[in-house]
mmCIF file of C-alpha atoms in Angstrom:
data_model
loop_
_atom_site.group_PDB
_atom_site.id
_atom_site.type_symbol
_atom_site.label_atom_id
_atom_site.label_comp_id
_atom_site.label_asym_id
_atom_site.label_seq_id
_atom_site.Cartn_x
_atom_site.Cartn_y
_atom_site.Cartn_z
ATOM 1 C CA UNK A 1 -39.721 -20.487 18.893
ATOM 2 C CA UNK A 2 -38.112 -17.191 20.176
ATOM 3 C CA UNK A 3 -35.308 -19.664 21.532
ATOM 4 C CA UNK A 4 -34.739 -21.608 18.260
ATOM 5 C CA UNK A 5 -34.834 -18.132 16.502
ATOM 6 C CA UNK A 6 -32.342 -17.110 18.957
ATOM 7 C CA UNK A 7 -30.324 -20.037 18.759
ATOM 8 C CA UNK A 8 -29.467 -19.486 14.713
ATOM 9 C CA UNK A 9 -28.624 -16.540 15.244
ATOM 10 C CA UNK A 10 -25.945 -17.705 17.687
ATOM 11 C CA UNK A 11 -25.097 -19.908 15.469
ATOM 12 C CA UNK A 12 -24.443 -17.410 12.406
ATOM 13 C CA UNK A 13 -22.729 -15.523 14.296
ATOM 14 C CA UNK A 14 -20.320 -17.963 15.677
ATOM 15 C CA UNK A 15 -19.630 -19.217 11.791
ATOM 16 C CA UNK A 16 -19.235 -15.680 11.024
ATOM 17 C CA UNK A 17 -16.809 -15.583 13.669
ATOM 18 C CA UNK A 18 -14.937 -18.637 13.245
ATOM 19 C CA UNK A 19 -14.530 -17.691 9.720
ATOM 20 C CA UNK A 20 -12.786 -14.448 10.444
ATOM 21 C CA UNK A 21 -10.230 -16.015 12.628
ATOM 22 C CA UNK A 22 -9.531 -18.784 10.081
ATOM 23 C CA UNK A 23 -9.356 -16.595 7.410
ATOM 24 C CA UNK A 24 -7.400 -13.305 6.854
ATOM 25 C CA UNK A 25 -9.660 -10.220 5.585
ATOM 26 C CA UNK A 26 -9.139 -9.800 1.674
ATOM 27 C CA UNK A 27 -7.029 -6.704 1.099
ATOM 28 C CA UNK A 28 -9.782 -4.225 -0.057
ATOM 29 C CA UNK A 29 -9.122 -2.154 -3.494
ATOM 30 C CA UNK A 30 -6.938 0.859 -3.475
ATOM 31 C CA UNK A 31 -8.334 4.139 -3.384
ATOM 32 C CA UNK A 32 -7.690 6.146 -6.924
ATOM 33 C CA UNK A 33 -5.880 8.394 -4.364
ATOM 34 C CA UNK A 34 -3.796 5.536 -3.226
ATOM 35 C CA UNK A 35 -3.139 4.411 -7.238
ATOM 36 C CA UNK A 36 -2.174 8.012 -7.554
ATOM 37 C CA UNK A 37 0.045 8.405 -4.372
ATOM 38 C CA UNK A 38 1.745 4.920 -5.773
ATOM 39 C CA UNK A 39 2.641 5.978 -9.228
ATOM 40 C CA UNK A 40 4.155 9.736 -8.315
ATOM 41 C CA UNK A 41 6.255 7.879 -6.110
ATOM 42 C CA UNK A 42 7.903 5.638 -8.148
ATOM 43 C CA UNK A 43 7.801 8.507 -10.599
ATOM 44 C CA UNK A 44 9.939 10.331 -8.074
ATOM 45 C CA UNK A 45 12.293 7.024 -7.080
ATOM 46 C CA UNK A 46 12.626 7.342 -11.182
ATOM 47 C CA UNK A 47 13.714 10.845 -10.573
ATOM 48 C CA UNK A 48 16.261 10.242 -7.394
ATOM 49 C CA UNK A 49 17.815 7.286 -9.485
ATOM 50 C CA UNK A 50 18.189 9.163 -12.368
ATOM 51 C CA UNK A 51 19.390 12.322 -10.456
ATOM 52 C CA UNK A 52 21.971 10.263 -8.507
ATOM 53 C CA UNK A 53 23.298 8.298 -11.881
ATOM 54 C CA UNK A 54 23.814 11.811 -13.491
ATOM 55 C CA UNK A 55 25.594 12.761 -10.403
ATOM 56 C CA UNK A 56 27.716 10.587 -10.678
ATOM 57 C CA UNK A 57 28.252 10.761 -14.353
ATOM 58 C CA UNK A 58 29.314 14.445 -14.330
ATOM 59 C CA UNK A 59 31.291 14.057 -10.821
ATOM 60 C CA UNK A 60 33.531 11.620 -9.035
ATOM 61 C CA UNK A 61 32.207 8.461 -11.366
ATOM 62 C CA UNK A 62 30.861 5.617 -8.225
ATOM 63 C CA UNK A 63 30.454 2.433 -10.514
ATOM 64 C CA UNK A 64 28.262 0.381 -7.437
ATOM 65 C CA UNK A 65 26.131 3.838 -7.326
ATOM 66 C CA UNK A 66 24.999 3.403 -10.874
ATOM 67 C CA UNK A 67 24.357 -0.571 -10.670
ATOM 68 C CA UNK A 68 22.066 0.226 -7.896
ATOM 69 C CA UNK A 69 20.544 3.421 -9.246
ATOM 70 C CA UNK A 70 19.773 1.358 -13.019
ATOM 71 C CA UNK A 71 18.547 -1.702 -10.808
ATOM 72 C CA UNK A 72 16.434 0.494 -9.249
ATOM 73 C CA UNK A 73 15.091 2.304 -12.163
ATOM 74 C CA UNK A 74 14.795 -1.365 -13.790
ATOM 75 C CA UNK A 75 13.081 -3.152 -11.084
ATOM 76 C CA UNK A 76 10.327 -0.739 -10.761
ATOM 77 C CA UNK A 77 9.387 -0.578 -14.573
ATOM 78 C CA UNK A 78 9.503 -4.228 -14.853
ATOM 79 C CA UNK A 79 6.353 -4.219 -12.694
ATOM 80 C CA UNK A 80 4.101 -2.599 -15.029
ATOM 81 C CA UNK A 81 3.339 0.772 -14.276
ATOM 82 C CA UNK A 82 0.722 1.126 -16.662
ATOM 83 C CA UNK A 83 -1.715 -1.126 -13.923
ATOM 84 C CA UNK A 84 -1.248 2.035 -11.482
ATOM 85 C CA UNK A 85 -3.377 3.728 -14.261
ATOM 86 C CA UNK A 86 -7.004 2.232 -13.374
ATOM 87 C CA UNK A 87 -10.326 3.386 -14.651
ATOM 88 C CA UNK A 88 -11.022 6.599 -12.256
ATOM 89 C CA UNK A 89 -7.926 7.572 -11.790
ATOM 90 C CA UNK A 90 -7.745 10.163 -14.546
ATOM 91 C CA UNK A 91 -8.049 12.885 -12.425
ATOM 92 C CA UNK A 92 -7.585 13.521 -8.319
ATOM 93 C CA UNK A 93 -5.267 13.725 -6.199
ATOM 94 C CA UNK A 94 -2.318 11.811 -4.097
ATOM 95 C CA UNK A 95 0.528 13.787 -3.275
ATOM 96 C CA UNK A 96 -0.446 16.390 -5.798
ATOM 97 C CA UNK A 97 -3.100 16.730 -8.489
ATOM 98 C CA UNK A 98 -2.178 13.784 -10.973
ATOM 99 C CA UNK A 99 -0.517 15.007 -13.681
ATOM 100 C CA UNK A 100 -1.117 12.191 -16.034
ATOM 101 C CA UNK A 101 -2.255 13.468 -19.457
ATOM 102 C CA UNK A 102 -5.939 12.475 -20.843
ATOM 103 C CA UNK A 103 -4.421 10.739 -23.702
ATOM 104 C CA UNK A 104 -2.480 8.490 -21.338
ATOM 105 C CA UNK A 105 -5.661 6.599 -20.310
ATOM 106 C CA UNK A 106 -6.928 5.777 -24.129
ATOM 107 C CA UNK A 107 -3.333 4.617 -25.223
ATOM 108 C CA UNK A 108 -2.931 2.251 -22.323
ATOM 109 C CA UNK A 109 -1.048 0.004 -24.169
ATOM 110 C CA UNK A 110 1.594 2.200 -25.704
ATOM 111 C CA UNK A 111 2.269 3.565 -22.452
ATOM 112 C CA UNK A 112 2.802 -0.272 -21.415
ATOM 113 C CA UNK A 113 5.129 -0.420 -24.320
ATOM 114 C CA UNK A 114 7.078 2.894 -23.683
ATOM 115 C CA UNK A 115 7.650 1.233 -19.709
ATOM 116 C CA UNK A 116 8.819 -1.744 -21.000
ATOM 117 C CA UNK A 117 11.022 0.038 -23.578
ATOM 118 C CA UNK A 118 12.434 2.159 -20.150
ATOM 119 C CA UNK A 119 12.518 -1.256 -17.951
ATOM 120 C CA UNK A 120 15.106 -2.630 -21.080
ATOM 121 C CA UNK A 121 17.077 0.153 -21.233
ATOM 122 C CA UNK A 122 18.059 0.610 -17.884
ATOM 123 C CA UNK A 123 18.415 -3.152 -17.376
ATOM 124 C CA UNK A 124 20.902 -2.842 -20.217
ATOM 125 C CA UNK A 125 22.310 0.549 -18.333
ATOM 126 C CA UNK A 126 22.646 -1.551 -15.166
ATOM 127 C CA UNK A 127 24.604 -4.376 -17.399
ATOM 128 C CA UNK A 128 27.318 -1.639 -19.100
ATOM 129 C CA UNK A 129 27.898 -0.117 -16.117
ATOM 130 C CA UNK A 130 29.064 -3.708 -14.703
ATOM 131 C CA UNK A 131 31.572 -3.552 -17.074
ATOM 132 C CA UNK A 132 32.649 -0.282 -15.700
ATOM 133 C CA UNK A 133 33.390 1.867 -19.074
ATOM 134 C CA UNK A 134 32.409 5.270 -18.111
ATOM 135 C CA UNK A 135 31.874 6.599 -21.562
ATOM 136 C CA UNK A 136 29.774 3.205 -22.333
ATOM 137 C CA UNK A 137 27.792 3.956 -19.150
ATOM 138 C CA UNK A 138 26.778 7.834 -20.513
ATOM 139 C CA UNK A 139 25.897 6.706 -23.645
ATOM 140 C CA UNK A 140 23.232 4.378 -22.409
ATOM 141 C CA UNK A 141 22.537 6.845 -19.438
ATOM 142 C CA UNK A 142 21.294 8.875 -22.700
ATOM 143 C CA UNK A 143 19.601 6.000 -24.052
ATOM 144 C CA UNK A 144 17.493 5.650 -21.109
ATOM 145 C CA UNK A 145 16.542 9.243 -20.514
ATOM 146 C CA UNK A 146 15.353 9.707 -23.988
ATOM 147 C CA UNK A 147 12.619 6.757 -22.951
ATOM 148 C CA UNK A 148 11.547 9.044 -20.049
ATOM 149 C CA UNK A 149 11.563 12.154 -22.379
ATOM 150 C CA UNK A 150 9.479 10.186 -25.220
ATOM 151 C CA UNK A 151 7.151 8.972 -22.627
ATOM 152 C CA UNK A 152 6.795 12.543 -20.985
ATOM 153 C CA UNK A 153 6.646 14.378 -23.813
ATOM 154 C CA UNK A 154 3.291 12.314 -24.899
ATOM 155 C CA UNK A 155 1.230 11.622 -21.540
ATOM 156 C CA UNK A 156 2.558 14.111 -18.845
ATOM 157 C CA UNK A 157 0.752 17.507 -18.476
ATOM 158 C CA UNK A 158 2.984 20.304 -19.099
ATOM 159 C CA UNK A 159 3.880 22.563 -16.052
ATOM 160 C CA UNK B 1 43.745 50.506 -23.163
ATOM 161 C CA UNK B 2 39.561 50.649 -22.476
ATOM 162 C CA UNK B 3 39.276 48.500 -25.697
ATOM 163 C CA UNK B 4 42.073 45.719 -24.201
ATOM 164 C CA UNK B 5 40.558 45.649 -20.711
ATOM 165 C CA UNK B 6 36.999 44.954 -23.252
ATOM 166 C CA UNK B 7 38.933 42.435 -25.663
ATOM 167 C CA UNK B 8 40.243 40.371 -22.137
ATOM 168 C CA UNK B 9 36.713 40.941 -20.726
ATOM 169 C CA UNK B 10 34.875 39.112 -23.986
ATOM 170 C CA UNK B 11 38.013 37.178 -23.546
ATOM 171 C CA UNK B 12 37.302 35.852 -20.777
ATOM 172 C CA UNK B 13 33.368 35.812 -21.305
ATOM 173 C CA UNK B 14 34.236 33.995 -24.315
ATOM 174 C CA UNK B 15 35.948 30.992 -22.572
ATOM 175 C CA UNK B 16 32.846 30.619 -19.595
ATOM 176 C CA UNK B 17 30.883 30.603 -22.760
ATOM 177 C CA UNK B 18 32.701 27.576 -23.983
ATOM 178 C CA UNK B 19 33.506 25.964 -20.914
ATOM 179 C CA UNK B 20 29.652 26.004 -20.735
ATOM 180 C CA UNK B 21 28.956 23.750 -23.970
ATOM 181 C CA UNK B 22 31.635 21.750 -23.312
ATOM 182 C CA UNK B 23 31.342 20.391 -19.892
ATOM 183 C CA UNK B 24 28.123 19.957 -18.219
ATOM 184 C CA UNK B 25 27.239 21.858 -14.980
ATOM 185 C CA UNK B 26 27.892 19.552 -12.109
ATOM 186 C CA UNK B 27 24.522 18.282 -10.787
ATOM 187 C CA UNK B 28 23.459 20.251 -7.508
ATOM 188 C CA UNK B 29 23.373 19.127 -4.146
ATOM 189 C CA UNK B 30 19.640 18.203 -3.675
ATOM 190 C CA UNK B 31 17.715 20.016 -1.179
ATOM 191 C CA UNK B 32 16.606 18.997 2.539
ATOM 192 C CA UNK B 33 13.079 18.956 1.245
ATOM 193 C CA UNK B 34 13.885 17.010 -2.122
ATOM 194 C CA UNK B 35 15.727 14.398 0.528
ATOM 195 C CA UNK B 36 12.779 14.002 2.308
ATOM 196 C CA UNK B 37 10.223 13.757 -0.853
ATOM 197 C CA UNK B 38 13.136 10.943 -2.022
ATOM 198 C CA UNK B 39 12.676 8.708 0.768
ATOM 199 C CA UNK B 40 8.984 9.434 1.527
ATOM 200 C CA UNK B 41 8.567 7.843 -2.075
ATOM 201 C CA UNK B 42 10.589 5.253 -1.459
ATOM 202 C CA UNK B 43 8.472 4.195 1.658
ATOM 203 C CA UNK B 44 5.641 4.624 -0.304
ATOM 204 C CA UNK B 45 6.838 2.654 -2.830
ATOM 205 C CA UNK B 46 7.691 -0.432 -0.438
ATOM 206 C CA UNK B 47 4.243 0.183 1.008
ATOM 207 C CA UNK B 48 2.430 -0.412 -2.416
ATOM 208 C CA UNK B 49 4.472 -3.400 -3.298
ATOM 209 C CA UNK B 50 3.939 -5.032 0.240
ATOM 210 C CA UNK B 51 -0.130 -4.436 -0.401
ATOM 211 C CA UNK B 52 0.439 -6.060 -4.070
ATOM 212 C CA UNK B 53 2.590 -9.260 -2.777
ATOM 213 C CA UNK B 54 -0.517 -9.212 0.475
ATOM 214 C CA UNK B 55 -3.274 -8.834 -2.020
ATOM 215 C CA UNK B 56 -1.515 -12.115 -3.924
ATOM 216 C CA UNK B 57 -1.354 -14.245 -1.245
ATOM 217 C CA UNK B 58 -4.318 -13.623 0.697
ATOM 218 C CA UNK B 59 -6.474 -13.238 -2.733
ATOM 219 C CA UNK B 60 -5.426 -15.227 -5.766
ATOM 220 C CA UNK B 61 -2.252 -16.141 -5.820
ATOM 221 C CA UNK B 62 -0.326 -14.698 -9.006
ATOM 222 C CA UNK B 63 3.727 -15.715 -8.675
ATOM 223 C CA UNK B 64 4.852 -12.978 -11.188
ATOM 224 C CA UNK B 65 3.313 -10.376 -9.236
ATOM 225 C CA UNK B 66 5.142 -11.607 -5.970
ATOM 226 C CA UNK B 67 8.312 -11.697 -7.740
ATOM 227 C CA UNK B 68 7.958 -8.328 -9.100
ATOM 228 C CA UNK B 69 6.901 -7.095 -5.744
ATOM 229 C CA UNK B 70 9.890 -8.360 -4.032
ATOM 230 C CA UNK B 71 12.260 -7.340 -6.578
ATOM 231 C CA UNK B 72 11.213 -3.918 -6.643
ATOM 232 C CA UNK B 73 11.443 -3.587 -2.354
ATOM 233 C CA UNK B 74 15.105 -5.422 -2.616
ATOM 234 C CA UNK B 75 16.437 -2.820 -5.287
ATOM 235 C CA UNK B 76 15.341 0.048 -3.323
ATOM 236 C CA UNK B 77 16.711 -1.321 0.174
ATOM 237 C CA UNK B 78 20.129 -2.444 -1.331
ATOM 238 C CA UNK B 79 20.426 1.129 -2.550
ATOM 239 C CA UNK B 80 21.490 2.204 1.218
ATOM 240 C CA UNK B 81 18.207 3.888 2.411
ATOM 241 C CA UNK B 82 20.101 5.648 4.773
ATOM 242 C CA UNK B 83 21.878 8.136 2.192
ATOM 243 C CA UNK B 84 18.552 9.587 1.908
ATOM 244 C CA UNK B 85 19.104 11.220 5.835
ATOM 245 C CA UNK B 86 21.787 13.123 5.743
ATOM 246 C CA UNK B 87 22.358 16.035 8.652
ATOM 247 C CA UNK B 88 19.591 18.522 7.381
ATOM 248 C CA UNK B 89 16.851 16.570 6.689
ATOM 249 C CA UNK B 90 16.170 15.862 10.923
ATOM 250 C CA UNK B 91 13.021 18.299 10.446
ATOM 251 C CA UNK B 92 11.240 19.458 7.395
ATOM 252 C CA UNK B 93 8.343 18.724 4.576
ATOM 253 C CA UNK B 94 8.892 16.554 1.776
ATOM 254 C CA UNK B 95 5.394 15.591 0.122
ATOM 255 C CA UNK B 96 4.630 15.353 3.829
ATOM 256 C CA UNK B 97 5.870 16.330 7.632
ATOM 257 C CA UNK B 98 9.137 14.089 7.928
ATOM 258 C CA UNK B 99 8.074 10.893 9.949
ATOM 259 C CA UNK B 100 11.698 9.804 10.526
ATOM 260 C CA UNK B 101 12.133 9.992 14.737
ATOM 261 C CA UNK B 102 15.251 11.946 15.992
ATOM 262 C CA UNK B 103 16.879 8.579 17.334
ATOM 263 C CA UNK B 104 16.969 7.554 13.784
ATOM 264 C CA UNK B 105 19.951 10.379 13.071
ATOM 265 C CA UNK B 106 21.503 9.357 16.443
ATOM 266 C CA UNK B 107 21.528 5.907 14.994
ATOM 267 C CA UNK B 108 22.430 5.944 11.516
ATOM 268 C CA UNK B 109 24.298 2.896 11.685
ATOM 269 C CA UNK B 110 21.755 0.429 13.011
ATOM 270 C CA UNK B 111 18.925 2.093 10.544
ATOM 271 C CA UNK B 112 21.073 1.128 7.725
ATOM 272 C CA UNK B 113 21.642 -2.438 9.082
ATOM 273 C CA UNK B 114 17.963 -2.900 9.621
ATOM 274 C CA UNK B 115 17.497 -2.105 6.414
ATOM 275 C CA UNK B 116 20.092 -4.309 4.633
ATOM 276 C CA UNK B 117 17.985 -6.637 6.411
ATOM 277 C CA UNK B 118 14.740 -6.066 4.638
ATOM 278 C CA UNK B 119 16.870 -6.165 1.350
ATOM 279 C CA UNK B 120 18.118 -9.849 2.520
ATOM 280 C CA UNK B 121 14.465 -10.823 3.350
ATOM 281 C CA UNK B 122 12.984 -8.993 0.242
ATOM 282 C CA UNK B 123 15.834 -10.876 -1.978
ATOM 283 C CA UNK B 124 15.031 -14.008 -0.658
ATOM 284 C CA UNK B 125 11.374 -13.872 -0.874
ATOM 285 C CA UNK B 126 11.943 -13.330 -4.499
ATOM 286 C CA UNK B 127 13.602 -16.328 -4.546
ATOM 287 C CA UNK B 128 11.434 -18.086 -2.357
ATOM 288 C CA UNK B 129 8.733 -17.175 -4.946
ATOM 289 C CA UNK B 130 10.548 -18.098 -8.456
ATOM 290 C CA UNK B 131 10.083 -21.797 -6.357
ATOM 291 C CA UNK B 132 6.421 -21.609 -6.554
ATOM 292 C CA UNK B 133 5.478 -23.054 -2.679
ATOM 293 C CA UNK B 134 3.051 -20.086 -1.531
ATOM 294 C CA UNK B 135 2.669 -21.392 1.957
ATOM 295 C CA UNK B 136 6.750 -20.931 2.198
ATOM 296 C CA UNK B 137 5.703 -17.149 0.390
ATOM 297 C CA UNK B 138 3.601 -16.349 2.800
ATOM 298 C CA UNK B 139 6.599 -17.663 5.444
ATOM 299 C CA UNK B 140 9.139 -15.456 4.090
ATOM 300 C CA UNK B 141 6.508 -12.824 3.554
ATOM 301 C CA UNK B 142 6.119 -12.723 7.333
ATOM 302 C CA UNK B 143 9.920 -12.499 7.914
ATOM 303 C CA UNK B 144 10.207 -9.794 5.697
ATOM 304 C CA UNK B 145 7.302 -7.788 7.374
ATOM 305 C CA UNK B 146 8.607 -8.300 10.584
ATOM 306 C CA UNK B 147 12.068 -6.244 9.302
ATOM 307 C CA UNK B 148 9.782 -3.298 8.654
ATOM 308 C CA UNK B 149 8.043 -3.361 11.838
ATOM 309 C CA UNK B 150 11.507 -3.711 13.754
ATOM 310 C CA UNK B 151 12.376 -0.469 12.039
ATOM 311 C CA UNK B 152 9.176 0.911 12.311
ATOM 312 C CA UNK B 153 8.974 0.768 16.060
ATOM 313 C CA UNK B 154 12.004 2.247 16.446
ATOM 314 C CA UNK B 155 12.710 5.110 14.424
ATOM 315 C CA UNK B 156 8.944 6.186 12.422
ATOM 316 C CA UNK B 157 7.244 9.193 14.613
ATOM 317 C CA UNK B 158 4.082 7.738 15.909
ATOM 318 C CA UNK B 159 0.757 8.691 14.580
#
């Protein structure tokens, strides 16, 4: 009996076994410090773009400089930012204390909607600046900021 | 002559004054440490893309995400990842100690062509996806991976 007992166990263990070789391990759930961590960084590749766009705007104009700033900018609002804004992630920390504003969390979807309007406007920034008209390129530059400054003025804490 | 030395003084304060509305200040030189905070996000923000375009494939499978994922890592590599090094930044705190090993400054060169090879991989496994076949995802995934390890090995400090 103590043999047989023995033996399923063996045997559990071996399909346990077999299964994690065959199978990868699910990637477990982020942390709300990870979800944090991941949205003030693309915050802050917002804020290099941007930086490097208006440097180049107000010094020695690099056409190829804003294409791949705008892309940039474009590409990362595209993927939703508003689903690195889980439930328990309203307050904490990842590379600082979040500074994410209460209201930002019950108006989920207008934050969705002011990304979205960002991800269009630099994708349209990205487009003019193809076409290389310098003026054409500020005046969407401004376009885009004022998504940033809409979006900021609503849902991020004041210093 | 007191009050024409004060009329060319306001003069002269006068035209700073204007020069000031009219043309913007030129934007500053960033700082070592806002160098370092620039491309620790940008790591960070391959890293949580990566984890999203892993959690598809080894979870359930959602093409749009992948896509997005893959954009996102291709736009930041093609922007030249290794502007964000410049002689300076060797030592120092970003959000974080600097990671980035001293052979990666003696080797500027290569770091910058292992990285326009990520934004080759990370391009094509955006494409790769738009064509639907996950087991040729998960292929291209592993190629693109392996670009970051490369890298990795050589020039990230060691935990």
């Amino acid at each position: 009996m103590k043999n047989v007992k023995l033996s399923i166990a063996m045997l559990a263990a071996t399909i346990l076994m077999v299964q994690g070789v065959a199978s990868a391990e699910p990637v477990p759930t982020p942390k709300p410090e990870t979800f944090i961590k991941w949205r003030q960084s693309a915050f802050t590749v917002y804020g290099w773009n941007t930086n490097r766009i208006k440097a180049s705007l107000e010094g020695t104009y690099n056409k190829d400089d804003v294409i791949k700033g705008a892309t940039v900018i474009a590409a990362v609002a595209n993927t939703g930012m508003e689903k690195l804004f889980p439930p328990g992630t309203e307050k904490g920390k990842g590379w600082e204390a979040t500074e994410a504003h209460a209201d930002l969390f019950k108006n989920l979807k207008r934050f969705a909607e002011l990304n979205a309007n960002l991800a269009k406007e630099a994708t349209e920034l990205a487009n003019v600046a193809h076409n290389g008209d310098q003026a054409a390129v500020k005046a969407q530059f401004g376009k885009m900021t004022k998504t940033c400054k809409t979006c900021h003025d609503d849902y991020k804490v004041k210093d």
